[in-house]
XYZ file of C-alpha atoms in Angstrom:
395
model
C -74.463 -182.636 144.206
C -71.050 -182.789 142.483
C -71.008 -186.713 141.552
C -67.730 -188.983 140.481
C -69.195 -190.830 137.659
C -68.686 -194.851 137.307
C -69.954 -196.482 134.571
C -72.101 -198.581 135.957
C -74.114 -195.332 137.723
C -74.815 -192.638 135.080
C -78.135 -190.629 134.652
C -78.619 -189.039 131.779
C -80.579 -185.967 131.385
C -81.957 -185.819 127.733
C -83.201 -182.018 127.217
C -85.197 -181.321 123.767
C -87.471 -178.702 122.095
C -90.217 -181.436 122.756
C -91.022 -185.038 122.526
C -94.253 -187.303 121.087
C -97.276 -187.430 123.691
C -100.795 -188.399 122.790
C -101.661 -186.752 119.319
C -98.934 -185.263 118.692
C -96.077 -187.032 116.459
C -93.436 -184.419 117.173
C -89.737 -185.233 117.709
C -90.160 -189.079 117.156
C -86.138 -189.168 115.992
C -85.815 -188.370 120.262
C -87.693 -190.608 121.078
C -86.623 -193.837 118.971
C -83.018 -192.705 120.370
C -84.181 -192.812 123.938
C -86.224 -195.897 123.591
C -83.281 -197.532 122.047
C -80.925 -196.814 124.990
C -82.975 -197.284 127.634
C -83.290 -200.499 125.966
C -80.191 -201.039 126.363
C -80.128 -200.168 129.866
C -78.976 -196.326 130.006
C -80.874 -194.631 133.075
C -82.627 -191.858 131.185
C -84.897 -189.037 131.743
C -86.199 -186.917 129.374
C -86.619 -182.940 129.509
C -88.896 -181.440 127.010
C -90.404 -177.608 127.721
C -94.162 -177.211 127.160
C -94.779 -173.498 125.827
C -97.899 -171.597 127.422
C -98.120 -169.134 124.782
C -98.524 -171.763 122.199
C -101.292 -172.980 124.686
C -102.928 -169.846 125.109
C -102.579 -168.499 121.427
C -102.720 -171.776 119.670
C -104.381 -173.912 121.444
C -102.034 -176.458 122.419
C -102.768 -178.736 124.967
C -100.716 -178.567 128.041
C -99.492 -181.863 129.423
C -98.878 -183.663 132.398
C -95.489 -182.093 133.922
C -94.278 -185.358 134.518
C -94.864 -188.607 133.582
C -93.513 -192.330 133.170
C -93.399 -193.917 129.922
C -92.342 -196.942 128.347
C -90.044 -198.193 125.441
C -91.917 -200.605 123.111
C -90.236 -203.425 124.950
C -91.963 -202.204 128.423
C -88.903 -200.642 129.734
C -89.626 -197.502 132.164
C -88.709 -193.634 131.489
C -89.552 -190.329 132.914
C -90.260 -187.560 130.827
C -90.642 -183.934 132.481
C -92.438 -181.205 130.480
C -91.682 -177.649 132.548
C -93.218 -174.770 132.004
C -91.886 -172.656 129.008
C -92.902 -169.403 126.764
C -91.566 -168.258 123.680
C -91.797 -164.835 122.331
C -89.732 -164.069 119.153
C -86.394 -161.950 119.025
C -88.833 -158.842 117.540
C -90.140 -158.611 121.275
C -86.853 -157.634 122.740
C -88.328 -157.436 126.428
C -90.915 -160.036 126.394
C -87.896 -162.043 124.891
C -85.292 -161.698 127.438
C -88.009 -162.098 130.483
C -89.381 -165.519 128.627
C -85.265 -166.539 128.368
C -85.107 -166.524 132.551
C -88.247 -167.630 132.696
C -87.502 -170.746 130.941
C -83.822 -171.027 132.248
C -85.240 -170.577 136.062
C -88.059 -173.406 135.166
C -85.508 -175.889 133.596
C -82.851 -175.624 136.629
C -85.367 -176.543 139.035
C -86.322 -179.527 136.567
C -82.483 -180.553 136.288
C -82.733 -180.461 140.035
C -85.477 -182.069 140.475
C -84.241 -185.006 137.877
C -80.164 -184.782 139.697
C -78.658 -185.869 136.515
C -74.915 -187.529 136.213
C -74.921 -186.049 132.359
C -76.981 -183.275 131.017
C -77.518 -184.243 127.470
C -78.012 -181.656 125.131
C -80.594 -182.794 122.241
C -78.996 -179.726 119.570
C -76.477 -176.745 120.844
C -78.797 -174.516 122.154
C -80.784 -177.006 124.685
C -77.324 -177.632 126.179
C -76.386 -174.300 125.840
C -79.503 -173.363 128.391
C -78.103 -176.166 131.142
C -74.500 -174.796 131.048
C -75.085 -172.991 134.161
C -75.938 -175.619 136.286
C -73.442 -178.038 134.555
C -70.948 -176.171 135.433
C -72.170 -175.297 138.986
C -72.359 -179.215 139.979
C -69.488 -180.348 137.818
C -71.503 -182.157 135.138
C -69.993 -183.792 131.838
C -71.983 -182.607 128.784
C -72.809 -184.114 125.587
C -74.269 -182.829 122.499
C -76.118 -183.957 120.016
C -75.671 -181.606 116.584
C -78.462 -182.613 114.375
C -79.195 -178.482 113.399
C -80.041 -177.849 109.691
C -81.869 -174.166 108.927
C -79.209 -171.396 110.318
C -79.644 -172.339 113.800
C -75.893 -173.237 114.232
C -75.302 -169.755 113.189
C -77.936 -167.970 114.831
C -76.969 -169.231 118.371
C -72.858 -168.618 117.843
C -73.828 -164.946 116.810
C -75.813 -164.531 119.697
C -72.542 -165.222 122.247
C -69.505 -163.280 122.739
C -66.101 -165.054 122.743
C -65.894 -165.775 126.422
C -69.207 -167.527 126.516
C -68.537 -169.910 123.199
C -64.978 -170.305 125.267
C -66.389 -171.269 128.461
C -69.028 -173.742 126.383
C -66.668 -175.056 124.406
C -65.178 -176.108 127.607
C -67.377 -177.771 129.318
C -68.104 -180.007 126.505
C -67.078 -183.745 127.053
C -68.216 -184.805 123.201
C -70.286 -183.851 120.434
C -72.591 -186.417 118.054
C -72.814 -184.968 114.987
C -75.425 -186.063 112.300
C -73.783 -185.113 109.214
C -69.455 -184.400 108.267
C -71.163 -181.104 106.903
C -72.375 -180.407 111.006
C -69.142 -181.701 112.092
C -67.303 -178.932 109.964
C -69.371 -176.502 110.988
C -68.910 -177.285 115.117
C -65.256 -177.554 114.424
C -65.098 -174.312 112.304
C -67.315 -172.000 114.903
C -65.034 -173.317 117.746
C -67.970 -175.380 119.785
C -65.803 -178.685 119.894
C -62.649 -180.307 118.860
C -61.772 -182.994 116.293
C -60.708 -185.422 119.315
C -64.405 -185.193 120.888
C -66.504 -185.075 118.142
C -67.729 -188.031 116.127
C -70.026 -188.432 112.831
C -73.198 -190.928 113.419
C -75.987 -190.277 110.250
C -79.943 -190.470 112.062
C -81.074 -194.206 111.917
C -84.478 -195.916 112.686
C -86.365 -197.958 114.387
C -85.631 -200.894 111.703
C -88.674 -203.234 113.316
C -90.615 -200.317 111.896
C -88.881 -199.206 109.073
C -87.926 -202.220 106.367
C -88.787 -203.347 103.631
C -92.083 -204.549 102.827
C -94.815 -205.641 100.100
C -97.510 -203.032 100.370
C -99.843 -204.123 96.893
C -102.718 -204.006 99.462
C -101.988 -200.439 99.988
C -101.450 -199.477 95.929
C -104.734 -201.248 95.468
C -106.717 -199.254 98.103
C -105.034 -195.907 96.715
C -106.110 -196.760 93.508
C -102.667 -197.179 91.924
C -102.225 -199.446 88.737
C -99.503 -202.337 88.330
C -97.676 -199.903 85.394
C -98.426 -196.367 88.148
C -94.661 -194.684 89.168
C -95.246 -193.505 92.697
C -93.437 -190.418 93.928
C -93.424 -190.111 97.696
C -92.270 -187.240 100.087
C -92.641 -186.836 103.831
C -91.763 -183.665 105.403
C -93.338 -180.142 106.572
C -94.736 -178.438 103.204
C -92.353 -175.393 103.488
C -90.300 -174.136 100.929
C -87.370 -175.739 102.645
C -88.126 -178.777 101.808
C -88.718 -178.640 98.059
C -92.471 -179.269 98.251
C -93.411 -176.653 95.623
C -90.420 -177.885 93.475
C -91.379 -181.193 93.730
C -95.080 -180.371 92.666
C -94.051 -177.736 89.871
C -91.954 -181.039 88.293
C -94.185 -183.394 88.762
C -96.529 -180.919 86.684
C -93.807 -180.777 84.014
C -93.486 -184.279 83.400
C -97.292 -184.174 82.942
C -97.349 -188.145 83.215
C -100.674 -189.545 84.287
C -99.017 -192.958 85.276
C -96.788 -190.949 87.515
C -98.465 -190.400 90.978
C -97.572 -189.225 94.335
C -97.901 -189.654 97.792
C -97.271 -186.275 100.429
C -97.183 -187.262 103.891
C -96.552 -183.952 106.252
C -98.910 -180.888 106.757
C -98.557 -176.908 106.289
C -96.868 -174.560 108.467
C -98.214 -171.211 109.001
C -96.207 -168.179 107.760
C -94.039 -170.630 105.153
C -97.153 -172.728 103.475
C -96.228 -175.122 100.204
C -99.246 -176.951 99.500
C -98.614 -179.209 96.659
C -100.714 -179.236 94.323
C -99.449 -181.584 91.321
C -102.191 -183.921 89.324
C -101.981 -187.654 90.743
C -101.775 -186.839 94.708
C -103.292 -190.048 96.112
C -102.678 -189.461 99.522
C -101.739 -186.102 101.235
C -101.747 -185.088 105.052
C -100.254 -185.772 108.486
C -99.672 -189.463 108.918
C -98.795 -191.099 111.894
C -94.870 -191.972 112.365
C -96.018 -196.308 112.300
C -98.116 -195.751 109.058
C -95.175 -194.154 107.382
C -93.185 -197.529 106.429
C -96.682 -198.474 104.556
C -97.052 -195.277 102.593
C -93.172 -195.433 101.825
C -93.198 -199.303 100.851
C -96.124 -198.529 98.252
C -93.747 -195.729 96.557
C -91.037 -196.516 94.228
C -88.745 -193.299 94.752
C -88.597 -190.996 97.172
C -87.899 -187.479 96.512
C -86.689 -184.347 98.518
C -85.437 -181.705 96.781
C -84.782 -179.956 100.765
C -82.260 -177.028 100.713
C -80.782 -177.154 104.192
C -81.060 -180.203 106.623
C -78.687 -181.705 109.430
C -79.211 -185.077 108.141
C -83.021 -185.977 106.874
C -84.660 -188.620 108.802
C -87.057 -189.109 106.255
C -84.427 -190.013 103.873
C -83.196 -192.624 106.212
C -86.544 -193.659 107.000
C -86.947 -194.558 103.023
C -83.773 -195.815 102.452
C -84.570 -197.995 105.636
C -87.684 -199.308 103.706
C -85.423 -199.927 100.849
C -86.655 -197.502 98.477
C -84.068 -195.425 95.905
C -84.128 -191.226 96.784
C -83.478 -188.498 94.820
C -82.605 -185.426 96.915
C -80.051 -182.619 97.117
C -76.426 -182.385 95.672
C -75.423 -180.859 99.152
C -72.876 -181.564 101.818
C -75.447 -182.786 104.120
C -76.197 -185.659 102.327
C -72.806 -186.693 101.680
C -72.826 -189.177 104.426
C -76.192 -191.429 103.645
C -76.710 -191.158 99.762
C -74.521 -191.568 97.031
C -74.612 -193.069 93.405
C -75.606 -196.686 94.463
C -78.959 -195.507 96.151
C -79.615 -192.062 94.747
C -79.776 -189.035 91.906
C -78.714 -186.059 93.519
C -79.752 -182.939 92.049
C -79.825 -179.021 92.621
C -82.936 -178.687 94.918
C -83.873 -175.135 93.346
C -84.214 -176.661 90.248
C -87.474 -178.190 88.635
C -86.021 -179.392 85.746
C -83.338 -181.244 87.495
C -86.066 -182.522 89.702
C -88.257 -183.504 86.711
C -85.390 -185.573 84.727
C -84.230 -187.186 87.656
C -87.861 -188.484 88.294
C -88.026 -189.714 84.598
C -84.942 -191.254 84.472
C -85.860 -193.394 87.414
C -89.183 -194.082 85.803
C -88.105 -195.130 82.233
C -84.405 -196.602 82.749
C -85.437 -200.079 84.262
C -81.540 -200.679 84.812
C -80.922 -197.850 86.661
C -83.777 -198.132 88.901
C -83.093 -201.942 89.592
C -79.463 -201.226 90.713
C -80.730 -198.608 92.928
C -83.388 -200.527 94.067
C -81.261 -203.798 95.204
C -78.524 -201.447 96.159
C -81.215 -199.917 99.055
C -82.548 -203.040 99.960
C -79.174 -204.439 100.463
C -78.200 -201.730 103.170
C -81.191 -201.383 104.818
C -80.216 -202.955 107.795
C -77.145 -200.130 108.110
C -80.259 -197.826 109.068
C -80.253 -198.998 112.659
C -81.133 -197.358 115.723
C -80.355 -200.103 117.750
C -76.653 -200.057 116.691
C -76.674 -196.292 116.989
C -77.240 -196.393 120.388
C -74.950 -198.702 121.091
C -72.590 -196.115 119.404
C -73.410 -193.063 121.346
C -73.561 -194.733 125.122
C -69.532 -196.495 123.912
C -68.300 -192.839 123.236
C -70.036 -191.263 126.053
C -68.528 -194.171 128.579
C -65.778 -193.583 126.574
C -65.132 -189.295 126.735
C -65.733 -189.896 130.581
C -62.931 -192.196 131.107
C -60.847 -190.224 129.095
């Protein structure tokens, strides 16, 4: 199975936590990557573990194990959903037997699939292929998009030999963020000559800017209303209570607000601010709607890898205020943004009002965002990872 890659005749093997089926708007930054390569011609197949104990104790529906989808331009892709269960570190034996379990189950996918490139969709889903990578030879890529302390969490987990060996077998690494690039260079997973920085993009059919009245209308929002938008999970993370606990400061009826994610179990941040005209899941192609009708968007997140739903409104052309952290330091600055400490409400509050009442401000902002929108790109961000992966390989 060892292969000499050309570069006419590589098959990637994308491997993620999960990917979008039927009802179920989950990983959607995969799959606007995928569909933008395979647009582009890259031979692509997709590897995305099912869990059966979130089937059996949740109620998840299983899905077909393998299917063929398509690209919104009709182009053909296989996605492959093994087997998988999760058990948390607490369950030390149940743990360790689910980790072979799901190692054994995606090995005989990889073989199955008889990749050129094993793909790794965040450290640790490349980190389960090294094995077989390194038994047939394989070049790997990775794809560091990890906010949270998952970085950390998987580097404690291996001794020096393994993050040696992994290191290793590395070809490149895409990094999200300069803040993830430090942190692969400083933990000793890659190297400054294989590692490049490329910020999340869009699908910018999807995401631009647009004249949503119709919308503000049917919400019930008034020509001199200040809508406040946020899209994300409502977890402490990512600011929802702070964002609701200023919004309740400002105590401004014209100001309303527009929550598009849901609650998570064990971490739940309902918001609960006066003015909510819209809150709850929302399907990924109603987003640009919901976003165009806002005038700022806010997320006052305290750990990302680099925020797709930031992109997603900057896309639309809309001005953010968000963290005063090193993870945004590649997509906002002081043309399209307020930065501000995420823990703090009153920080969150004035930034809020000062885009509400300074009409100069917000204008600059405004045309400033609408002006780069098109920078927001998946298309060219494709392009961008295939060149350095033809590139690393003839190297």
């Amino acid at each position: 199975m060892d292969k000499k890659i050309t570069s006419m005749n590589r098959k990637l093997a994308i491997i993620a936590d999960d990917f979008p089926s039927e009802g179920r708007h989950v990983f959607v930054f995969v799959q606007q990557l995928v569909f933008a390569m395979v647009d582009q011609g890259a031979d692509i197949t997709v590897i995305a573990p099912q869990s059966l104990t979130h089937a059996l104790f949740r109620g998840e529906k299983l899905r077909s194990r393998k299917s063929v989808e398509l690209t919104v331009n009709g182009k053909q892709f296989c996605v492959y959903r093994p087997y998988s269960m999760s058990f948390g570190v607490g369950h030390k034996w149940l743990y360790k037997i689910a980790a072979k379990f799901n190692r054994k189950n995606l090995t005989k996918c990889l073989e199955s699939v008889n990749p050129d490139i094993i793909y790794g969709h965040f450290w640790h889903s490349a980190y389960k292929a090294i094995e077989f990578a390194l038994k047939f030879n394989l070049p790997v890529f990775v794809a560091c998009g990890e906010g949270d302390d998952a970085l950390e969490e998987l580097v404690k987990g291996m001794t020096i030999d393994e993050k040696e060996q992994f290191s290793k077998m590395v070809n490149g690494v895409i990094c999200v963020s300069s803040e993830n690039k430090r942190k692969c260079l400083q933990y000793g997973l890659s190297r400054e000559e294989n590692t490049i920085v490329l910020p999340n993009c869009v699908d910018d059919t999807l995401f631009h800017p647009d004249d949503e009245t119709s919308l503000r209308e049917d919400l019930g929002i008034n020509d001199n209303d200040f809508v406040v938008s946020f899209s994300g999970a409502f977890i402490k993370r990512k600011g929802t209570k702070i964002l609701s606990d200023a919004i309740k400061k400002l105590s401004d009826t014209h100001i309303k607000s527009i929550f598009m994610g849901r609650l998570v179990e064990g971490d739940k941040c309902e918001p609960d601010c006066p003015g909510i005209v819209y809150k709850g899941s929302t399907e990924h192609s109603l987003m640009p709607r919901y976003l165009n009708a806002s005038d700022v968007f806010v997320l006052p997140t305290q750990n990302e890898g680099c925020s797709n739903a930031i992109v997603e409104a900057l896309a639309c052309g809309i001005p953010v205020i968000s963290s005063n952290r090193p993870f945004n330091d590649d997509i906002l600055n002081e043309n399209n943004s307020i930065l501000i400490d995420p823990d703090s409400v009153d920080e969150v509050a004035e930034a809020i009002l000062q885009m509400k009442n300074n009409k100069e401000l917000y204008a600059q902002k405004k045309h400033y965002a609408i002006h780069h929108s098109r920078e927001y790109s998946i298309v060219e961000r494709a392009r961008k990872i295939i060149a350095f992966i033809n590139d690393k390989l003839d190297d």
